[in-house]
mmCIF file of C-alpha atoms in Angstrom:
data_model
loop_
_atom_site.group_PDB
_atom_site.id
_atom_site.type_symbol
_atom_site.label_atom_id
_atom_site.label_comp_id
_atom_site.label_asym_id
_atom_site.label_seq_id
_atom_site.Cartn_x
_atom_site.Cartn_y
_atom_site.Cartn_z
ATOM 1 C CA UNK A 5 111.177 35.026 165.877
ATOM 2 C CA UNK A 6 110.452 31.700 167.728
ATOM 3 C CA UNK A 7 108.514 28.861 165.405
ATOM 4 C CA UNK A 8 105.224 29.187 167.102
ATOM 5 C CA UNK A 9 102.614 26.025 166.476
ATOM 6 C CA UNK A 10 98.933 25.432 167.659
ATOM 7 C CA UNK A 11 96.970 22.573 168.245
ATOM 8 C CA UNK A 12 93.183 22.833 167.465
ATOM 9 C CA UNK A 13 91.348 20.167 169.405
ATOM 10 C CA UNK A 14 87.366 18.637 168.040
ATOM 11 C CA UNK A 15 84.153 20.132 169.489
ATOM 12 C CA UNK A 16 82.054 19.489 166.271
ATOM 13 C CA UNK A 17 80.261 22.931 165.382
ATOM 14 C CA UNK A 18 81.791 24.665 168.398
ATOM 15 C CA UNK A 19 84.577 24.624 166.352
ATOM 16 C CA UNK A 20 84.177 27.965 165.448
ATOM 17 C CA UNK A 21 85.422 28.797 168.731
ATOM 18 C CA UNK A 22 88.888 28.495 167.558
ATOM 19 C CA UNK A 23 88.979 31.135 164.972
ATOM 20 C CA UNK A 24 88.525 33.228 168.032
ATOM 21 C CA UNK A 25 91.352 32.521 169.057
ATOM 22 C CA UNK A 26 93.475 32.625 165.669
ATOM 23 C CA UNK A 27 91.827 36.243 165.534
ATOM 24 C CA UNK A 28 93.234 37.094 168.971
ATOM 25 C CA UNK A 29 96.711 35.387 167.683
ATOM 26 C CA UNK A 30 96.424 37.627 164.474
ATOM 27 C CA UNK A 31 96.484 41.023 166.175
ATOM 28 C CA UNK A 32 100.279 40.307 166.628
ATOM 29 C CA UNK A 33 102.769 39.417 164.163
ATOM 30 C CA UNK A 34 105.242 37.962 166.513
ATOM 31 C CA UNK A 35 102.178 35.778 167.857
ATOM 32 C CA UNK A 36 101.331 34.382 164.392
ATOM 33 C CA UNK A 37 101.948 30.435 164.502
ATOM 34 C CA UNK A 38 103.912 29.083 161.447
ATOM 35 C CA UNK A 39 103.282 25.641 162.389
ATOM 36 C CA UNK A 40 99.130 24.370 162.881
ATOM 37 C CA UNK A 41 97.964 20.905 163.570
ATOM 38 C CA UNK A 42 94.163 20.232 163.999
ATOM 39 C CA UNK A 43 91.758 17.338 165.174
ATOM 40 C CA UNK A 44 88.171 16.614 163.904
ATOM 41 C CA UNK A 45 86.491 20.034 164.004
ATOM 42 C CA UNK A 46 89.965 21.385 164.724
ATOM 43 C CA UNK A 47 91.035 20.434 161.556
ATOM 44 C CA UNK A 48 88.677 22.435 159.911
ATOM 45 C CA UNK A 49 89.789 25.613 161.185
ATOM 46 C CA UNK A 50 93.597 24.848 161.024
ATOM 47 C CA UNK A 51 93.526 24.170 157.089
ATOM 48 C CA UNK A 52 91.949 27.492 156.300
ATOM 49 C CA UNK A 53 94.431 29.427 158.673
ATOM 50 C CA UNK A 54 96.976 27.096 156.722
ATOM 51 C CA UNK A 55 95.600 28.264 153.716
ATOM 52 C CA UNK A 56 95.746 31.968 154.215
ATOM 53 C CA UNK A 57 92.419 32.694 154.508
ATOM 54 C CA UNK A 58 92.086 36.237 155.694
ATOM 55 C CA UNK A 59 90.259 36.876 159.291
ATOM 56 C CA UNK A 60 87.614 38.225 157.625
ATOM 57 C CA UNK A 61 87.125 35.158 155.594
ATOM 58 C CA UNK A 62 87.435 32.843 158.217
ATOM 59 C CA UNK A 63 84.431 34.399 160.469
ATOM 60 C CA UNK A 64 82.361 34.553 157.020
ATOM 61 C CA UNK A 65 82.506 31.023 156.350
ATOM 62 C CA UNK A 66 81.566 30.204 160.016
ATOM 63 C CA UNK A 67 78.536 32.443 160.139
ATOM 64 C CA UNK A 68 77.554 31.242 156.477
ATOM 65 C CA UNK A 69 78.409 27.401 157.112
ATOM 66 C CA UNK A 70 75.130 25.473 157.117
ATOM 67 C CA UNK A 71 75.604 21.578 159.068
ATOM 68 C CA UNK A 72 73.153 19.753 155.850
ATOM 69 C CA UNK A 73 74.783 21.232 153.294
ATOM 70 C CA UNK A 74 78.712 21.381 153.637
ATOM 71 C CA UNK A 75 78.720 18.537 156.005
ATOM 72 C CA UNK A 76 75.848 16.340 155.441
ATOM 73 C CA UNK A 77 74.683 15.771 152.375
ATOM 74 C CA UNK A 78 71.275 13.301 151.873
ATOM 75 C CA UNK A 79 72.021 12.204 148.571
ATOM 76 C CA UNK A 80 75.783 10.859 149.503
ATOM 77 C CA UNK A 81 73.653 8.878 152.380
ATOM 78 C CA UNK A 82 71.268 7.534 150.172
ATOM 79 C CA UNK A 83 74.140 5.842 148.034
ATOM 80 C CA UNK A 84 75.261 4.073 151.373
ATOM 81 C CA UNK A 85 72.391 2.979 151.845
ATOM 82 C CA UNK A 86 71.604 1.711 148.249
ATOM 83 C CA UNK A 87 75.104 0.249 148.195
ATOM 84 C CA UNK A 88 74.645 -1.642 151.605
ATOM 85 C CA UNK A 89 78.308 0.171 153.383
ATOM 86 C CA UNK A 90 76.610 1.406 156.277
ATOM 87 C CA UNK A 91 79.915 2.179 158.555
ATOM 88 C CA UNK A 92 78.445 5.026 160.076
ATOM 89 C CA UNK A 93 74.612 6.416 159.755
ATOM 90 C CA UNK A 94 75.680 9.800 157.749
ATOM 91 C CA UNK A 95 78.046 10.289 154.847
ATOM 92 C CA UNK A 96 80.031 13.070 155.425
ATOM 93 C CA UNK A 97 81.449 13.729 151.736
ATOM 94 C CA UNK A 98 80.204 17.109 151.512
ATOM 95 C CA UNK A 99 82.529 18.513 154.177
ATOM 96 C CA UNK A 100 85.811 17.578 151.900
ATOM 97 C CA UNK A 101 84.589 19.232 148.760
ATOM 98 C CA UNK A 102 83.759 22.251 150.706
ATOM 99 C CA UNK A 103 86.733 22.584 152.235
ATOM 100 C CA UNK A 104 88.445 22.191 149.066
ATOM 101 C CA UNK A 105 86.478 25.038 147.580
ATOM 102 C CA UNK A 106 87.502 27.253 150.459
ATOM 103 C CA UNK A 107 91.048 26.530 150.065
ATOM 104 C CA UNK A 108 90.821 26.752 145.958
ATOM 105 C CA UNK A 109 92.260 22.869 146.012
ATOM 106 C CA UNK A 110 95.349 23.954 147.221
ATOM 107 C CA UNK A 111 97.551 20.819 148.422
ATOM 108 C CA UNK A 112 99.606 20.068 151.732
ATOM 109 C CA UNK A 113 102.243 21.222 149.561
ATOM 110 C CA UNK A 114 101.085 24.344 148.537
ATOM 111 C CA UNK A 115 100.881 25.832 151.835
ATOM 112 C CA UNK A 116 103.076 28.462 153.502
ATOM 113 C CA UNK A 117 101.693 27.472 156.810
ATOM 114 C CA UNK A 118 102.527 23.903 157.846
ATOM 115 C CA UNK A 119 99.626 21.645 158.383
ATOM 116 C CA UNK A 120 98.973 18.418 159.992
ATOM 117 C CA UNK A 121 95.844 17.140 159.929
ATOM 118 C CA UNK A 122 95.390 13.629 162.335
ATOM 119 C CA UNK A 123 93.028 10.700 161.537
ATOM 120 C CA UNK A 124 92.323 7.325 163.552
ATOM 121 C CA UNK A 125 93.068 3.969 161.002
ATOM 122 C CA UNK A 126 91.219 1.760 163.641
ATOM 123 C CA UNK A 127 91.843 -1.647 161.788
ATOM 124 C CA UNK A 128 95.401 -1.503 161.964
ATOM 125 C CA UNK A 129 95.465 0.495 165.714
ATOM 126 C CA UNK A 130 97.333 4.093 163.862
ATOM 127 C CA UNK A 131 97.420 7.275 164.376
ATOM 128 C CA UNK A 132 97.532 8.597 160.791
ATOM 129 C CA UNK A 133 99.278 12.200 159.868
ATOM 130 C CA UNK A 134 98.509 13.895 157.021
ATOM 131 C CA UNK A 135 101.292 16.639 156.696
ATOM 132 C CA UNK A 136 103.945 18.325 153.171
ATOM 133 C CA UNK A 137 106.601 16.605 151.893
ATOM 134 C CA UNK A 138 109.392 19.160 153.708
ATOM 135 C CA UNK A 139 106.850 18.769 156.888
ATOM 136 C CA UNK A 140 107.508 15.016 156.821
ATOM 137 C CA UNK A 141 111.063 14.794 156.036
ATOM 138 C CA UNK A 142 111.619 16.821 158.978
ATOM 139 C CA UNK A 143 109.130 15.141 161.941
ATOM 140 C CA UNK A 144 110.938 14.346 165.235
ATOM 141 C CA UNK A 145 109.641 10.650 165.820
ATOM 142 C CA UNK A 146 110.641 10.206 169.266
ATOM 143 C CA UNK A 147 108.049 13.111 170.138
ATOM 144 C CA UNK A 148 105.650 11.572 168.253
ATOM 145 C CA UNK A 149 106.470 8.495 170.020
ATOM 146 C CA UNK A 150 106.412 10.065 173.994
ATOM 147 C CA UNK A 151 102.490 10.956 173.814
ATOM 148 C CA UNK A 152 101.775 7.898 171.578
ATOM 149 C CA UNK A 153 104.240 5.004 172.282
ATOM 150 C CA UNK A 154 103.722 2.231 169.393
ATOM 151 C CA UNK A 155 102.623 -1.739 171.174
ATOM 152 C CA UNK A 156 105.527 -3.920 172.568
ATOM 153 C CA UNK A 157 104.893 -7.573 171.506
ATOM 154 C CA UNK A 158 107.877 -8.695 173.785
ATOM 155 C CA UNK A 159 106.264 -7.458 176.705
ATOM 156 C CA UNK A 160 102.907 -7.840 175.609
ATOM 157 C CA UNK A 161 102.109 -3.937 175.897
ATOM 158 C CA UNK A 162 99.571 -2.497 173.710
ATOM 159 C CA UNK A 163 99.732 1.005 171.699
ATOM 160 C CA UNK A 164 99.402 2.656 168.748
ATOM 161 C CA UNK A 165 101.271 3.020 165.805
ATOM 162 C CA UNK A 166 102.103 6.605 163.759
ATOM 163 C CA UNK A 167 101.671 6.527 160.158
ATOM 164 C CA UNK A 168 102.693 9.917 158.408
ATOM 165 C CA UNK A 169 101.046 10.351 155.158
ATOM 166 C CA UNK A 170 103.106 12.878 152.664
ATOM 167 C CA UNK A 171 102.130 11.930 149.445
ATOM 168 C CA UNK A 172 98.291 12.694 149.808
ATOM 169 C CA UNK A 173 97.171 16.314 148.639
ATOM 170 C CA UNK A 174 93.374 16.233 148.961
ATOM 171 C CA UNK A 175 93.563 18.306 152.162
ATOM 172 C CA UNK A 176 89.334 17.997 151.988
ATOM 173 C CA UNK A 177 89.224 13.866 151.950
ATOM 174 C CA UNK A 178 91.925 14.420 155.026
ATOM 175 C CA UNK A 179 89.716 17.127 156.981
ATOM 176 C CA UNK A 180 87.071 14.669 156.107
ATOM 177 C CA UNK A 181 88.438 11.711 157.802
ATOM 178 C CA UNK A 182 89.735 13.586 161.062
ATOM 179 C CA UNK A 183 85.652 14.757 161.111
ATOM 180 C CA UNK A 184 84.396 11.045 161.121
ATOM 181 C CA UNK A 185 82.927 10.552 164.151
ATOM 182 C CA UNK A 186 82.529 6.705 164.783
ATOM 183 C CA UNK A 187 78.537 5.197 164.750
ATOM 184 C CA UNK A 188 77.600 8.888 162.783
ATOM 185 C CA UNK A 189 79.670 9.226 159.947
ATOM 186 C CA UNK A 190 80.884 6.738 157.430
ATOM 187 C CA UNK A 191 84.270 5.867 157.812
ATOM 188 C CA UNK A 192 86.570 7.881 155.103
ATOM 189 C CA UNK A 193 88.633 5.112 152.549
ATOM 190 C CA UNK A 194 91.788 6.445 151.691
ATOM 191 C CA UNK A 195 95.205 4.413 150.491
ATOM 192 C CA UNK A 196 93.229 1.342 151.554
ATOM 193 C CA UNK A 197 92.425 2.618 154.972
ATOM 194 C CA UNK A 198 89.436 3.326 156.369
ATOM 195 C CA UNK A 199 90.165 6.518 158.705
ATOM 196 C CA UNK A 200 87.346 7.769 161.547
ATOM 197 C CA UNK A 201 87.706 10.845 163.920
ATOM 198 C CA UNK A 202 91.134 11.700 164.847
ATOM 199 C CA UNK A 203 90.684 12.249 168.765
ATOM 200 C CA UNK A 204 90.031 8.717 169.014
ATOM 201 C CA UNK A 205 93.925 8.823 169.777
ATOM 202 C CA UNK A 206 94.708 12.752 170.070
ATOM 203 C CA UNK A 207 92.582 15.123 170.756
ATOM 204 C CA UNK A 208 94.933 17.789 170.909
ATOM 205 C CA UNK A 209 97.551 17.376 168.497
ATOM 206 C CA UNK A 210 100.301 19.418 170.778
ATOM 207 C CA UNK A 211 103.067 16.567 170.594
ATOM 208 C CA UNK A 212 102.305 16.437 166.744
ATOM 209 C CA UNK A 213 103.201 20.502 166.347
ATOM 210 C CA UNK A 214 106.253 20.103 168.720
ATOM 211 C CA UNK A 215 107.546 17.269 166.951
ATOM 212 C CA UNK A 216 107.035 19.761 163.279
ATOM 213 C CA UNK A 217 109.341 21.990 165.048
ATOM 214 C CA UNK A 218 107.568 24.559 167.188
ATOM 215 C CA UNK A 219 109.746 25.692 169.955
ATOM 216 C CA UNK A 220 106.862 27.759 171.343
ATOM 217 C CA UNK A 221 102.950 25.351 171.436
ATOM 218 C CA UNK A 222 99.632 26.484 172.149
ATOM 219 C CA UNK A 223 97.524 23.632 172.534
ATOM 220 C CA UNK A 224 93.418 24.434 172.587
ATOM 221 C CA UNK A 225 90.722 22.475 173.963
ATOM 222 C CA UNK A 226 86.888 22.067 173.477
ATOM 223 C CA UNK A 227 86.561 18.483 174.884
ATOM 224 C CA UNK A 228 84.293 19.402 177.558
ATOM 225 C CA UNK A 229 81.909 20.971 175.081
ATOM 226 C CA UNK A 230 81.124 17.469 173.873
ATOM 227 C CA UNK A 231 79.831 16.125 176.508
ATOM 228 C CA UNK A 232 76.258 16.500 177.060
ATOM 229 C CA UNK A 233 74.030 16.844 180.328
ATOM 230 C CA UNK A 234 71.203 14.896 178.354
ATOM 231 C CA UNK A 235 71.884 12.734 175.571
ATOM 232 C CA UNK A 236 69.139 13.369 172.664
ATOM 233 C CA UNK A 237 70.481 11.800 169.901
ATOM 234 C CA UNK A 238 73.162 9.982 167.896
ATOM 235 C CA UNK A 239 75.541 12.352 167.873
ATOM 236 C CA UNK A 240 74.961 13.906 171.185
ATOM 237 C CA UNK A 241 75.938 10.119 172.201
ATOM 238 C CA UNK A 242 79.157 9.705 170.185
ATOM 239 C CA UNK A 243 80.665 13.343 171.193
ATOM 240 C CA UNK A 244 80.072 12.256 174.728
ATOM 241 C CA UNK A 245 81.678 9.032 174.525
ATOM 242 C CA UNK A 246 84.408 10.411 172.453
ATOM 243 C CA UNK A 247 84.835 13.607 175.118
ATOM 244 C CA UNK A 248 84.707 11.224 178.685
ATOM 245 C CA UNK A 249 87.467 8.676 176.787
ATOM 246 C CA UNK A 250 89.897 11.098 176.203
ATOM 247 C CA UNK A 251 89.703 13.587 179.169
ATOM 248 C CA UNK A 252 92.950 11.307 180.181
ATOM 249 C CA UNK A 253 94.534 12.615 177.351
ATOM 250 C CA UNK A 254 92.935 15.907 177.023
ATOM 251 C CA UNK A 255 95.080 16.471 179.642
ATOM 252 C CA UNK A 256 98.167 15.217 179.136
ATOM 253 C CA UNK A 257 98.381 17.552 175.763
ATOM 254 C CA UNK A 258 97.712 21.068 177.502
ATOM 255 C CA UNK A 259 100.208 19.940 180.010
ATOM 256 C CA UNK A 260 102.489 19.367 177.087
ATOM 257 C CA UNK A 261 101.822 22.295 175.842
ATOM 258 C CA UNK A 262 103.948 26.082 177.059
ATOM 259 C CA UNK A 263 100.323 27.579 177.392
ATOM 260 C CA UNK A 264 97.329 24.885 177.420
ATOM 261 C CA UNK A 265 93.629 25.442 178.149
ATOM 262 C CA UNK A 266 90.389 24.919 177.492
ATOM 263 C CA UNK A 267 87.729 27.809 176.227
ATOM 264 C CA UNK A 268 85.106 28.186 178.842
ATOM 265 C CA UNK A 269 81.252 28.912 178.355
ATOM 266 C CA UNK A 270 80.839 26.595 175.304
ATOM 267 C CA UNK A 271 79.371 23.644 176.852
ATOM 268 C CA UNK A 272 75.370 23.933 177.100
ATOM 269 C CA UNK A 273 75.774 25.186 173.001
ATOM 270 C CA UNK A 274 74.829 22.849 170.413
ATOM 271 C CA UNK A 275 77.665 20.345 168.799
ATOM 272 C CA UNK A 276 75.447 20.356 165.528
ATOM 273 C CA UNK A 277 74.633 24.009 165.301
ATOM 274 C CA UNK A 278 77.497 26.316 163.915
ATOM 275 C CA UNK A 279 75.294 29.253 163.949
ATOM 276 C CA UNK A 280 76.341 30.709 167.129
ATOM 277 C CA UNK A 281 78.461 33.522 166.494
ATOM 278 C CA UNK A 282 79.316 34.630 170.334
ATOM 279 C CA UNK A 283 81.511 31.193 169.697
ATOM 280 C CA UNK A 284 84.480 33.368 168.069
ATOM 281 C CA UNK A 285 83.945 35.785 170.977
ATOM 282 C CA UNK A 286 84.669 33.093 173.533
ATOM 283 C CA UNK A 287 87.529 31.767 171.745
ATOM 284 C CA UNK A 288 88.789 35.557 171.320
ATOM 285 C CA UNK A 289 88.368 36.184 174.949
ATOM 286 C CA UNK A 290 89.914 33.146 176.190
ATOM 287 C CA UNK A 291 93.131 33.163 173.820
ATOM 288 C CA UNK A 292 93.626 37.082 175.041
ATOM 289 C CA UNK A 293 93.773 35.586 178.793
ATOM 290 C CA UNK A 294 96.785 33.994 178.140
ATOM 291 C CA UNK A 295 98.347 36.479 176.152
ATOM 292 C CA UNK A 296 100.678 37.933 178.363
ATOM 293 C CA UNK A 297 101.865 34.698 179.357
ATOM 294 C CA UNK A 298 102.900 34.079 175.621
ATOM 295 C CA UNK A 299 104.477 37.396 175.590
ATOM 296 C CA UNK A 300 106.245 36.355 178.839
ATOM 297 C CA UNK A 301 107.544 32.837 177.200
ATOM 298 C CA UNK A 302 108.741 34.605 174.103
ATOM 299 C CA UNK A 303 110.898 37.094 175.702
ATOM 300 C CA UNK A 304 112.605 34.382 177.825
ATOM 301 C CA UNK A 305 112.968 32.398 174.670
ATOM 302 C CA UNK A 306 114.834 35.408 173.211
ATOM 303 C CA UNK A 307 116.719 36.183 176.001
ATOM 304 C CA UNK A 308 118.443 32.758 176.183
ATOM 305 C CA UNK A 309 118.909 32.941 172.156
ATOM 306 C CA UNK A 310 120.369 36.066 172.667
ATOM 307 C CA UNK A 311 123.101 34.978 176.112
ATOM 308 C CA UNK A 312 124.002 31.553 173.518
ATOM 309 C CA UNK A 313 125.297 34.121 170.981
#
C-alpha cells in the first residue's frame, strides 16, 4: 500500500474537528496514514493518532478535555508572574503533561506512526521539527526547502531556516510549543530556544509529511476558523492575526497537497471552547467528501506501480 501522510493544521479548540476526519480515515485500512505531521492544535490530535490511541479514545478525550485545566493552568501563571518572565499572558504547561499522560510518556521514538510536530524559534528566524531518530535520518531537505527556502545573504533575500530536532522525546513540551500562541501563551524554552506557535511559518505541515516520505498527502485546514467577525479578547485577537498572515500560505500547502481542503461550518464556534462535539461530525463529513477522490489517487498510484514491474 502507498505511504499515506496527513497534515493537521491549528484552529485552537476546533481542533477537535480533525479527529473527524482521522475517524472517517479509520473506516479503511488502505486509507490509514503511516506518516502524521501536526501544527498548534493540529499537533494535538496528530500525537495521539501517532500514539495509537483508539477512535474511541480519541473522541473521549475531546468531549472530556476542559481549556483551564489541561491547557491553562493558574498556578503555572502565577509563577510567571512572581518570577517577572511575562512572554506571553498565560502559561500553557498544563497542556504538555496532559498530553504526556494520554500518550503514557511514550517518546518520538516509541511510535509506530511517524510524527512531526512543528514549532516557530522566532529569535533565530526557524522553523523547528520535532520528529524519531529513523524519521530524521531519512527527511528529504530539498522539500523542506521548496515551501520554506532558508535567507540568501548574497542577494540579500530573507527566509527561514529548518532545524530538525531528533534527540528530544518529551512529545508534551513539543505539542506544547507548537500550541504557543504569541502575546497569550508563554513562549516554551527548550535546548536554549524559546519556541511559540508553529503556523507562524506552516500552518499546514503538507511539505513536512511529503518530505517524511508520503507518496500520497492529505493536508487539512481550519485557518478560517480563527478568524473572528468581532474581536472580544486576547486570544480572539492573536488567532485572527495568526489566521489573516498565513492565508498566503494556507494556500500554498492544500495546493501541495494530492487532496487539500478546508472543513466548512466551523467558523462562528468558539477557538477557546472544545466542548462542541458536532466538531468531529464536521470533520467526519468533510474528510468523507473527498473520499472517493483518495480512492481514485490510490488506484492510479497502483496502477503505475504495477505497469513499472
Amino acid at each position: 500500500m502507498k505511504r499515506i501522510g496527513i497534515a493537521l493544521g491549528g484552529g485552537g479548540a476546533k481542533g477537535f474537528a480533525h479527529i473527524g476526519v482521522i475517524k472517517a480515515l479509520r473506516k479503511k485500512e488502505e486509507f490509514l496514514p503511516s506518516i502524521i505531521a501536526g501544527t498548534s492544535a493540529g499537533s494535538i490530535v496528530a500525537t495521539l493518532y501517532a500514539s495509537g490511541l483508539a477512535q474511541s479514545k480519541l473522541e473521549e478525550s475531546a468531549m472530556e478535555f476542559d481549556w483551564f485545566h489541561d491547557v491553562i493552568n493558574l498556578m503555572d501563571t502565577a509563577k510567571l508572574i512572581v518570577g517577572r518572565k511575562m512572554g506571553g499572558l498565560l502559561s500553557n504547561a498544563s497542556l504538555g503533561k496532559t498530553i504526556n499522560e494520554l500518550i503514557e510518556g511514550r517518546g518520538f521514538n516509541d511510535l509506530e506512526t511517524e510524527l512531526a510536530i512543528v514549532a516557530t524559534d522566532i529569535e533565530n528566524r526557524r522553523r523547528v521539527i520535532f520528529t524519531s531518530e529513523r524519521t530524521a535520518k531519512n527527511i528529504n531537505r530539498e522539500e523542506l526547502l521548496r515551501f520554506l527556502p532558508e535567507p540568501e545573504p548574497e542577494n540579500s533575500k530573507p527566509g527561514f531556516s529548518t532545524l530538525v530536532i531528533s534527540d528530544f522525546e518529551d512529545i508534551g513540551k513539543a505539542v506544547q510549543a507548537s500550541c504557543a500562541v504569541p502575546g497569550v501563551f508563554q513562549p516554551v524554552e527548550i535546548g536554549g530556544m524559546k519556541l511559540l506557535d508553529g503556523g507562524l511559518v506552516d500552518q499546514i505541515p503538507v511539505d513536512v509529511v511529503r518530505a517524511m516520505g508520503a507518496e500520497v498527502t492529505i493536508g487539512v485546514s481550519l485557518a478560517l476558523a480563527t478568524i473572528r467577525e468581532r474581536i472580544s479578547n486576547p486570544m480572539d485577537a492573536a488567532g485572527s492575526v495568526l489566521g489573516i498572515l498565513g492565508l498566503h500560505q494556507v494556500r500554498r500547502s492544500l495546493d501541495l497537497a494530492d487532496i487539500g481542503f478546508q472543513i466548512s461550518g466551523i467558523e462562528k464556534r468558539s477557538s477557546i471552547n472544545p466542548k462542541q462535539y458536532e466538531l468531529l461530525q464536521l470533520g467526519e463529513s468533510e474528510m468523507e467528501r473527498h473520499i472517493k477522490a483518495l480512492e481514485l489517487i490510490l488506484e492510479i498510484h497502483n496502477k503505475e506501480e504495477i505497469d513499472t514491474r
